[in-house]
PDB file of C-alpha atoms in Angstrom:
ATOM      1  CA  MET A 667     109.270 177.685 103.079  1.00 49.00           C
ATOM      2  CA  ALA A 668     108.804 174.291 104.605  1.00 49.00           C
ATOM      3  CA  SER A 669     109.821 171.128 102.637  1.00 47.00           C
ATOM      4  CA  LEU A 670     108.517 167.399 103.102  1.00 47.00           C
ATOM      5  CA  LEU A 671     110.494 164.351 101.814  1.00 48.00           C
ATOM      6  CA  LEU A 672     107.614 161.795 100.075  1.00 46.00           C
ATOM      7  CA  PRO A 673     108.856 158.254 100.241  1.00 46.00           C
ATOM      8  CA  PRO A 674     110.482 156.881  97.087  1.00 45.00           C
ATOM      9  CA  LYS A 675     109.160 155.177  94.634  1.00 43.00           C
ATOM     10  CA  PHE A 676     109.634 151.692  93.988  1.00 39.00           C
ATOM     11  CA  SER A 677     109.402 148.914  91.699  1.00 39.00           C
ATOM     12  CA  VAL A 678     109.581 145.180  91.239  1.00 37.00           C
ATOM     13  CA  ASN A 679     111.885 143.624  88.592  1.00 38.00           C
ATOM     14  CA  ARG A 680     111.877 139.877  87.387  1.00 38.00           C
ATOM     15  CA  ARG A 681     114.497 139.348  90.615  1.00 35.00           C
ATOM     16  CA  ARG A 682     112.393 140.594  92.780  1.00 36.00           C
ATOM     17  CA  VAL A 683     114.645 143.499  93.641  1.00 33.00           C
ATOM     18  CA  PHE A 684     113.506 146.711  94.646  1.00 34.00           C
ATOM     19  CA  ARG A 685     114.732 149.411  92.503  1.00 35.00           C
ATOM     20  CA  ILE A 686     114.809 152.877  94.739  1.00 35.00           C
ATOM     21  CA  HIS A 687     113.956 155.859  92.695  1.00 40.00           C
ATOM     22  CA  PRO A 688     114.896 159.423  93.267  1.00 39.00           C
ATOM     23  CA  SER A 689     112.725 160.765  96.297  1.00 38.00           C
ATOM     24  CA  LEU A 690     110.134 163.486  95.159  1.00 38.00           C
ATOM     25  CA  ARG A 691     110.322 166.807  97.160  1.00 38.00           C
ATOM     26  CA  LEU A 692     107.121 168.812  98.134  1.00 35.00           C
ATOM     27  CA  ASN A 693     107.777 172.487  98.928  1.00 39.00           C
ATOM     28  CA  CYS A 694     105.027 174.034 101.204  1.00 38.00           C
ATOM     29  CA  SER A 695     104.579 177.836 102.080  1.00 38.00           C
ATOM     30  CA  ALA A 696     103.451 179.575 105.152  1.00 41.00           C
ATOM     31  CA  ASN A 697     102.301 183.177 105.695  1.00 45.00           C
ATOM     32  CA  ASN A 698     104.072 183.636 109.196  1.00 46.00           C
ATOM     33  CA  THR A 699     106.771 181.752 111.188  1.00 44.00           C
ATOM     34  CA  ASN A 700     103.852 180.034 114.032  1.00 48.00           C
ATOM     35  CA  THR A 701     102.277 178.970 111.026  1.00 45.00           C
ATOM     36  CA  SER A 702     105.412 177.419 109.455  1.00 45.00           C
ATOM     37  CA  VAL A 703     106.126 175.979 112.401  1.00 42.00           C
ATOM     38  CA  SER A 704     102.453 174.291 112.865  1.00 49.00           C
ATOM     39  CA  ALA A 705     102.488 173.084 109.190  1.00 49.00           C
ATOM     40  CA  SER A 706     106.061 171.896 109.676  1.00 49.00           C
ATOM     41  CA  GLN A 707     104.648 169.667 112.602  1.00 52.00           C
ATOM     42  CA  GLU A 708     101.446 168.561 110.688  1.00 51.00           C
ATOM     43  CA  ASN A 709     103.486 167.474 108.054  1.00 49.00           C
ATOM     44  CA  SER A 710     106.230 165.631 110.072  1.00 51.00           C
ATOM     45  CA  CYS A 711     102.926 163.581 111.308  1.00 49.00           C
ATOM     46  CA  ARG A 712     101.674 162.950 107.789  1.00 52.00           C
ATOM     47  CA  PHE A 713     105.471 161.818 106.612  1.00 43.00           C
ATOM     48  CA  LYS A 714     105.414 159.126 109.382  1.00 49.00           C
ATOM     49  CA  GLU A 715     101.906 157.769 108.363  1.00 52.00           C
ATOM     50  CA  ILE A 716     102.718 157.799 104.974  1.00 44.00           C
ATOM     51  CA  ARG A 717     106.028 156.020 105.795  1.00 45.00           C
ATOM     52  CA  ASN A 718     104.490 153.825 107.764  1.00 49.00           C
ATOM     53  CA  ALA A 719     102.154 152.600 105.254  1.00 45.00           C
ATOM     54  CA  ALA A 720     104.714 152.333 102.413  1.00 42.00           C
ATOM     55  CA  CYS A 721     106.681 149.708 104.527  1.00 41.00           C
ATOM     56  CA  GLY A 722     103.545 148.069 104.783  1.00 43.00           C
ATOM     57  CA  LEU A 723     102.658 147.760 101.684  1.00 39.00           C
ATOM     58  CA  LEU A 724     106.865 146.315 100.737  1.00 37.00           C
ATOM     59  CA  ALA A 725     106.738 143.756 103.706  1.00 38.00           C
ATOM     60  CA  VAL A 726     103.246 142.364 101.582  1.00 36.00           C
ATOM     61  CA  LEU A 727     105.186 142.362  98.330  1.00 35.00           C
ATOM     62  CA  ALA A 728     107.761 140.604  99.627  1.00 35.00           C
ATOM     63  CA  LEU A 729     105.966 137.970 101.048  1.00 34.00           C
ATOM     64  CA  THR A 730     103.650 137.639  97.586  1.00 35.00           C
ATOM     65  CA  THR A 731     106.921 137.629  95.601  1.00 36.00           C
ATOM     66  CA  THR A 732     109.127 135.242  97.640  1.00 35.00           C
ATOM     67  CA  SER A 733     108.732 132.194  95.024  1.00 35.00           C
ATOM     68  CA  PRO A 734     108.475 133.113  91.209  1.00 39.00           C
ATOM     69  CA  VAL A 735     106.890 129.399  90.959  1.00 43.00           C
ATOM     70  CA  ILE A 736     104.248 127.555  93.310  1.00 51.00           C
ATOM     71  CA  ALA A 737     106.233 125.941  95.971  1.00 50.00           C
ATOM     72  CA  ALA A 738     105.966 122.006  95.917  1.00 47.00           C
ATOM     73  CA  ASN A 739     103.775 122.140  99.802  1.00 52.00           C
ATOM     74  CA  GLN A 740     101.163 124.984  98.579  1.00 62.00           C
ATOM     75  CA  ARG A 741      97.739 124.233  98.183  1.00 78.00           C
ATOM     76  CA  LEU A 742      96.780 123.712  94.719  1.00 84.00           C
ATOM     77  CA  PRO A 743      93.061 124.501  93.369  1.00 88.00           C
ATOM     78  CA  PRO A 744      90.553 121.680  92.998  1.00 91.00           C
ATOM     79  CA  LEU A 745      91.029 119.641  89.954  1.00 92.00           C
ATOM     80  CA  SER A 746      88.909 121.206  87.243  1.00 91.00           C
ATOM     81  CA  THR A 747      85.594 119.560  86.399  1.00 91.00           C
ATOM     82  CA  ASP A 748      85.831 120.414  82.655  1.00 91.00           C
ATOM     83  CA  PRO A 749      85.564 117.119  80.704  1.00 93.00           C
ATOM     84  CA  ASP A 750      87.658 118.471  77.779  1.00 93.00           C
ATOM     85  CA  ARG A 751      90.400 119.644  80.069  1.00 95.00           C
ATOM     86  CA  CYS A 752      93.322 117.809  79.042  1.00 96.00           C
ATOM     87  CA  ALA A 753      92.181 118.873  75.308  1.00 95.00           C
ATOM     88  CA  ARG A 754      93.412 122.797  76.689  1.00 92.00           C
ATOM     89  CA  ALA A 755      97.063 121.742  76.157  1.00 95.00           C
ATOM     90  CA  PHE A 756      96.319 121.584  72.471  1.00 95.00           C
ATOM     91  CA  VAL A 757      95.443 125.152  72.563  1.00 91.00           C
ATOM     92  CA  GLY A 758      97.405 126.481  75.333  1.00 89.00           C
ATOM     93  CA  ASN A 759      97.647 130.190  76.473  1.00 83.00           C
ATOM     94  CA  THR A 760      97.228 133.170  74.370  1.00 67.00           C
ATOM     95  CA  ILE A 761      98.331 136.229  76.554  1.00 58.00           C
ATOM     96  CA  GLY A 762     100.410 136.999  79.603  1.00 49.00           C
ATOM     97  CA  GLN A 763     103.161 133.882  79.029  1.00 47.00           C
ATOM     98  CA  ALA A 764     106.120 135.779  80.682  1.00 50.00           C
ATOM     99  CA  ASN A 765     103.736 136.679  83.790  1.00 54.00           C
ATOM    100  CA  GLY A 766     102.232 133.166  84.092  1.00 48.00           C
ATOM    101  CA  VAL A 767      99.064 135.338  83.342  1.00 53.00           C
ATOM    102  CA  TYR A 768      96.206 133.172  81.526  1.00 53.00           C
ATOM    103  CA  ASP A 769      92.389 133.815  80.082  1.00 55.00           C
ATOM    104  CA  LYS A 770      91.309 130.419  81.545  1.00 63.00           C
ATOM    105  CA  ALA A 771      93.367 128.013  83.905  1.00 73.00           C
ATOM    106  CA  ILE A 772      94.903 125.316  82.304  1.00 91.00           C
ATOM    107  CA  ASP A 773      94.480 122.084  84.696  1.00 96.00           C
ATOM    108  CA  LEU A 774      96.397 119.126  82.774  1.00 97.00           C
ATOM    109  CA  ARG A 775      97.228 117.401  86.356  1.00 97.00           C
ATOM    110  CA  PHE A 776      96.205 113.514  85.702  1.00 97.00           C
ATOM    111  CA  CYS A 777      95.998 113.760  81.583  1.00 98.00           C
ATOM    112  CA  ASP A 778      98.412 111.664  79.694  1.00 98.00           C
ATOM    113  CA  TYR A 779     100.165 113.075  76.499  1.00 98.00           C
ATOM    114  CA  THR A 780     102.363 110.027  76.037  1.00 98.00           C
ATOM    115  CA  ASN A 781     104.068 109.778  72.411  1.00 98.00           C
ATOM    116  CA  ASP A 782     102.544 113.060  71.251  1.00 98.00           C
ATOM    117  CA  LYS A 783     103.985 114.215  68.640  1.00 97.00           C
ATOM    118  CA  THR A 784     102.050 116.644  66.977  1.00 96.00           C
ATOM    119  CA  ASN A 785      99.203 118.340  69.093  1.00 97.00           C
ATOM    120  CA  LEU A 786     101.671 119.986  71.884  1.00 97.00           C
ATOM    121  CA  LYS A 787     104.783 121.205  69.850  1.00 97.00           C
ATOM    122  CA  GLY A 788     105.167 125.160  70.012  1.00 95.00           C
ATOM    123  CA  LYS A 789     102.185 125.454  72.210  1.00 95.00           C
ATOM    124  CA  SER A 790     102.104 128.326  75.012  1.00 92.00           C
ATOM    125  CA  LEU A 791     101.506 126.683  78.852  1.00 92.00           C
ATOM    126  CA  ALA A 792     101.253 129.817  80.831  1.00 88.00           C
ATOM    127  CA  ALA A 793     101.280 128.843  84.475  1.00 90.00           C
ATOM    128  CA  ALA A 794      99.861 125.282  83.742  1.00 94.00           C
ATOM    129  CA  LEU A 795      99.107 122.575  86.247  1.00 95.00           C
ATOM    130  CA  MET A 796     101.080 119.680  85.089  1.00 97.00           C
ATOM    131  CA  SER A 797     101.640 117.547  88.089  1.00 96.00           C
ATOM    132  CA  ASP A 798     101.257 113.924  88.387  1.00 96.00           C
ATOM    133  CA  ALA A 799     100.723 114.346  83.958  1.00 98.00           C
ATOM    134  CA  LYS A 800     102.554 111.873  81.692  1.00 98.00           C
ATOM    135  CA  PHE A 801     104.487 113.566  78.638  1.00 98.00           C
ATOM    136  CA  ASP A 802     106.763 110.543  78.188  1.00 98.00           C
ATOM    137  CA  GLY A 803     108.404 110.564  74.502  1.00 98.00           C
ATOM    138  CA  ALA A 804     106.186 113.821  73.895  1.00 98.00           C
ATOM    139  CA  ASP A 805     107.436 116.172  71.397  1.00 98.00           C
ATOM    140  CA  MET A 806     107.250 119.424  73.412  1.00 98.00           C
ATOM    141  CA  SER A 807     109.693 121.360  71.361  1.00 98.00           C
ATOM    142  CA  GLU A 808     109.628 125.122  71.062  1.00 97.00           C
ATOM    143  CA  VAL A 809     106.999 124.770  74.016  1.00 96.00           C
ATOM    144  CA  VAL A 810     106.752 128.057  75.952  1.00 93.00           C
ATOM    145  CA  MET A 811     106.389 127.149  79.598  1.00 93.00           C
ATOM    146  CA  SER A 812     105.958 130.144  82.200  1.00 89.00           C
ATOM    147  CA  LYS A 813     105.514 129.450  86.281  1.00 91.00           C
ATOM    148  CA  ALA A 814     104.346 126.047  85.114  1.00 93.00           C
ATOM    149  CA  TYR A 815     103.934 123.460  88.071  1.00 96.00           C
ATOM    150  CA  ALA A 816     104.897 120.260  87.085  1.00 97.00           C
ATOM    151  CA  VAL A 817     105.952 118.651  90.139  1.00 97.00           C
ATOM    152  CA  GLY A 818     105.399 114.942  90.287  1.00 97.00           C
ATOM    153  CA  ALA A 819     105.244 114.893  86.610  1.00 98.00           C
ATOM    154  CA  SER A 820     106.481 112.335  83.946  1.00 98.00           C
ATOM    155  CA  PHE A 821     108.613 113.663  81.127  1.00 98.00           C
ATOM    156  CA  LYS A 822     110.527 110.596  79.908  1.00 98.00           C
ATOM    157  CA  GLY A 823     112.281 110.988  76.848  1.00 98.00           C
ATOM    158  CA  THR A 824     110.286 114.170  75.929  1.00 98.00           C
ATOM    159  CA  ASP A 825     112.205 116.361  73.690  1.00 98.00           C
ATOM    160  CA  PHE A 826     112.160 119.934  75.131  1.00 98.00           C
ATOM    161  CA  THR A 827     114.450 121.205  72.057  1.00 98.00           C
ATOM    162  CA  ASN A 828     114.207 125.044  71.427  1.00 97.00           C
ATOM    163  CA  ALA A 829     111.662 125.429  74.274  1.00 97.00           C
ATOM    164  CA  VAL A 830     111.555 128.099  76.816  1.00 95.00           C
ATOM    165  CA  LEU A 831     111.011 126.956  80.395  1.00 96.00           C
ATOM    166  CA  ASP A 832     110.877 129.754  82.376  1.00 94.00           C
ATOM    167  CA  ARG A 833     110.398 129.181  86.462  1.00 94.00           C
ATOM    168  CA  VAL A 834     108.911 126.035  86.112  1.00 96.00           C
ATOM    169  CA  ASN A 835     108.923 123.832  89.178  1.00 96.00           C
ATOM    170  CA  PHE A 836     109.969 120.216  88.377  1.00 97.00           C
ATOM    171  CA  GLY A 837     110.308 119.144  91.882  1.00 97.00           C
ATOM    172  CA  LYS A 838     110.222 115.563  92.161  1.00 97.00           C
ATOM    173  CA  ALA A 839     109.408 115.014  88.015  1.00 98.00           C
ATOM    174  CA  ASN A 840     110.863 111.858  86.169  1.00 98.00           C
ATOM    175  CA  LEU A 841     113.021 113.415  83.331  1.00 98.00           C
ATOM    176  CA  GLN A 842     115.178 110.571  82.485  1.00 98.00           C
ATOM    177  CA  GLY A 843     116.280 110.811  78.902  1.00 98.00           C
ATOM    178  CA  ALA A 844     114.651 114.450  78.216  1.00 98.00           C
ATOM    179  CA  SER A 845     116.066 116.794  75.781  1.00 98.00           C
ATOM    180  CA  PHE A 846     116.957 120.205  76.935  1.00 97.00           C
ATOM    181  CA  LYS A 847     118.949 120.859  73.321  1.00 97.00           C
ATOM    182  CA  ASN A 848     118.950 124.522  73.194  1.00 96.00           C
ATOM    183  CA  THR A 849     116.911 125.153  75.741  1.00 97.00           C
ATOM    184  CA  VAL A 850     116.116 128.066  77.845  1.00 95.00           C
ATOM    185  CA  LEU A 851     116.103 126.964  81.773  1.00 95.00           C
ATOM    186  CA  SER A 852     115.621 130.401  83.596  1.00 93.00           C
ATOM    187  CA  GLY A 853     114.595 129.957  87.069  1.00 94.00           C
ATOM    188  CA  SER A 854     113.323 126.511  86.606  1.00 95.00           C
ATOM    189  CA  THR A 855     114.152 124.320  89.389  1.00 95.00           C
ATOM    190  CA  PHE A 856     114.386 120.428  89.563  1.00 96.00           C
ATOM    191  CA  GLU A 857     114.464 119.419  93.468  1.00 95.00           C
ATOM    192  CA  ASP A 858     114.393 115.324  94.087  1.00 97.00           C
ATOM    193  CA  ALA A 859     113.917 115.273  89.765  1.00 98.00           C
ATOM    194  CA  GLN A 860     115.292 112.138  88.119  1.00 98.00           C
ATOM    195  CA  LEU A 861     117.455 113.308  85.480  1.00 98.00           C
ATOM    196  CA  GLN A 862     119.447 110.308  84.327  1.00 97.00           C
ATOM    197  CA  ASP A 863     120.437 110.492  80.577  1.00 97.00           C
ATOM    198  CA  VAL A 864     119.293 114.004  80.307  1.00 97.00           C
ATOM    199  CA  VAL A 865     120.500 115.857  76.929  1.00 96.00           C
ATOM    200  CA  PHE A 866     121.925 119.408  77.892  1.00 95.00           C
ATOM    201  CA  GLU A 867     123.203 120.322  74.637  1.00 94.00           C
ATOM    202  CA  ASP A 868     123.868 124.081  74.108  1.00 94.00           C
ATOM    203  CA  THR A 869     121.154 124.353  77.263  1.00 94.00           C
ATOM    204  CA  ILE A 870     120.969 128.756  78.188  1.00 94.00           C
ATOM    205  CA  ILE A 871     121.023 128.603  81.920  1.00 94.00           C
ATOM    206  CA  GLY A 872     121.998 131.105  84.441  1.00 92.00           C
ATOM    207  CA  TYR A 873     124.876 130.560  86.562  1.00 92.00           C
ATOM    208  CA  ILE A 874     122.845 130.749  90.042  1.00 93.00           C
ATOM    209  CA  ASP A 875     120.481 128.115  88.063  1.00 94.00           C
ATOM    210  CA  LEU A 876     123.267 126.223  87.086  1.00 94.00           C
ATOM    211  CA  GLN A 877     124.881 125.626  90.606  1.00 93.00           C
ATOM    212  CA  LYS A 878     121.403 124.780  91.975  1.00 94.00           C
ATOM    213  CA  LEU A 879     120.703 122.321  88.994  1.00 95.00           C
ATOM    214  CA  CYS A 880     124.109 120.860  89.356  1.00 95.00           C
ATOM    215  CA  VAL A 881     123.296 119.418  93.103  1.00 94.00           C
ATOM    216  CA  ASN A 882     121.076 116.772  91.719  1.00 95.00           C
ATOM    217  CA  LYS A 883     123.070 113.968  91.749  1.00 95.00           C
ATOM    218  CA  THR A 884     121.255 111.782  89.261  1.00 97.00           C
ATOM    219  CA  ILE A 885     122.907 114.006  86.523  1.00 96.00           C
ATOM    220  CA  ASN A 886     125.488 111.528  84.327  1.00 94.00           C
ATOM    221  CA  ASP A 887     129.125 112.877  83.525  1.00 93.00           C
ATOM    222  CA  ASP A 888     128.363 113.408  80.062  1.00 92.00           C
ATOM    223  CA  ALA A 889     125.085 115.655  81.249  1.00 94.00           C
ATOM    224  CA  ARG A 890     127.592 117.118  84.092  1.00 94.00           C
ATOM    225  CA  ALA A 891     130.100 117.927  81.478  1.00 92.00           C
ATOM    226  CA  GLU A 892     128.047 119.647  78.752  1.00 90.00           C
ATOM    227  CA  LEU A 893     126.285 121.937  81.805  1.00 92.00           C
ATOM    228  CA  GLY A 894     130.157 122.396  82.990  1.00 90.00           C
ATOM    229  CA  CYS A 895     128.925 121.484  86.473  1.00 92.00           C
ATOM    230  CA  ARG A 896     132.095 121.443  88.836  1.00 83.00           C
ATOM    231  CA  ASN A 897     130.975 119.445  91.668  1.00 68.00           C
TER     232      ASN A 897
END
């Protein structure tokens, strides 16, 4: 009997950690010693080929899962030519919110929703492109935003109460006076964002995400106390 150890299966969880599962063992039988030795050598070569292929696949996965949100310097798709593209926010996305999968791209770039109090509340905006859009004074309470790209957008005085903001890129966004009361901020980034007078009352945020958020020096003392920032 010759045994061949196949490469372990793997899976990727939300934190992009490869979870290793027990290996599978394949048993091969042979009729004589010479055949067994030959089969063992052949199986060894095949194992090396399978192992190399698996390592290559793991490397590709590592590169493609490095960031949960679109990087600030990543090239974005061309601006949608749909004349009604801004109205897509009022419908939202109905599938795949958790993974940012959508039936049709939601391109809200350069759209103006200033002081909109009714059309955005409770909408699902999976993987929405929001850069350079205006949401000043809008009611976005109970909104679900997964993997949204809001770099450079304006959310001055926006109400995000009870919203779920999962892996949203708020880089360089203006969030002055916005309210994140009882809001989930999981994996969202705020690099170079303006966070003066932002309300973080009862905000739900992970420890690592909190550490990154507290680095922002525009957060005032009251908000830092609400968050529990130590620096």
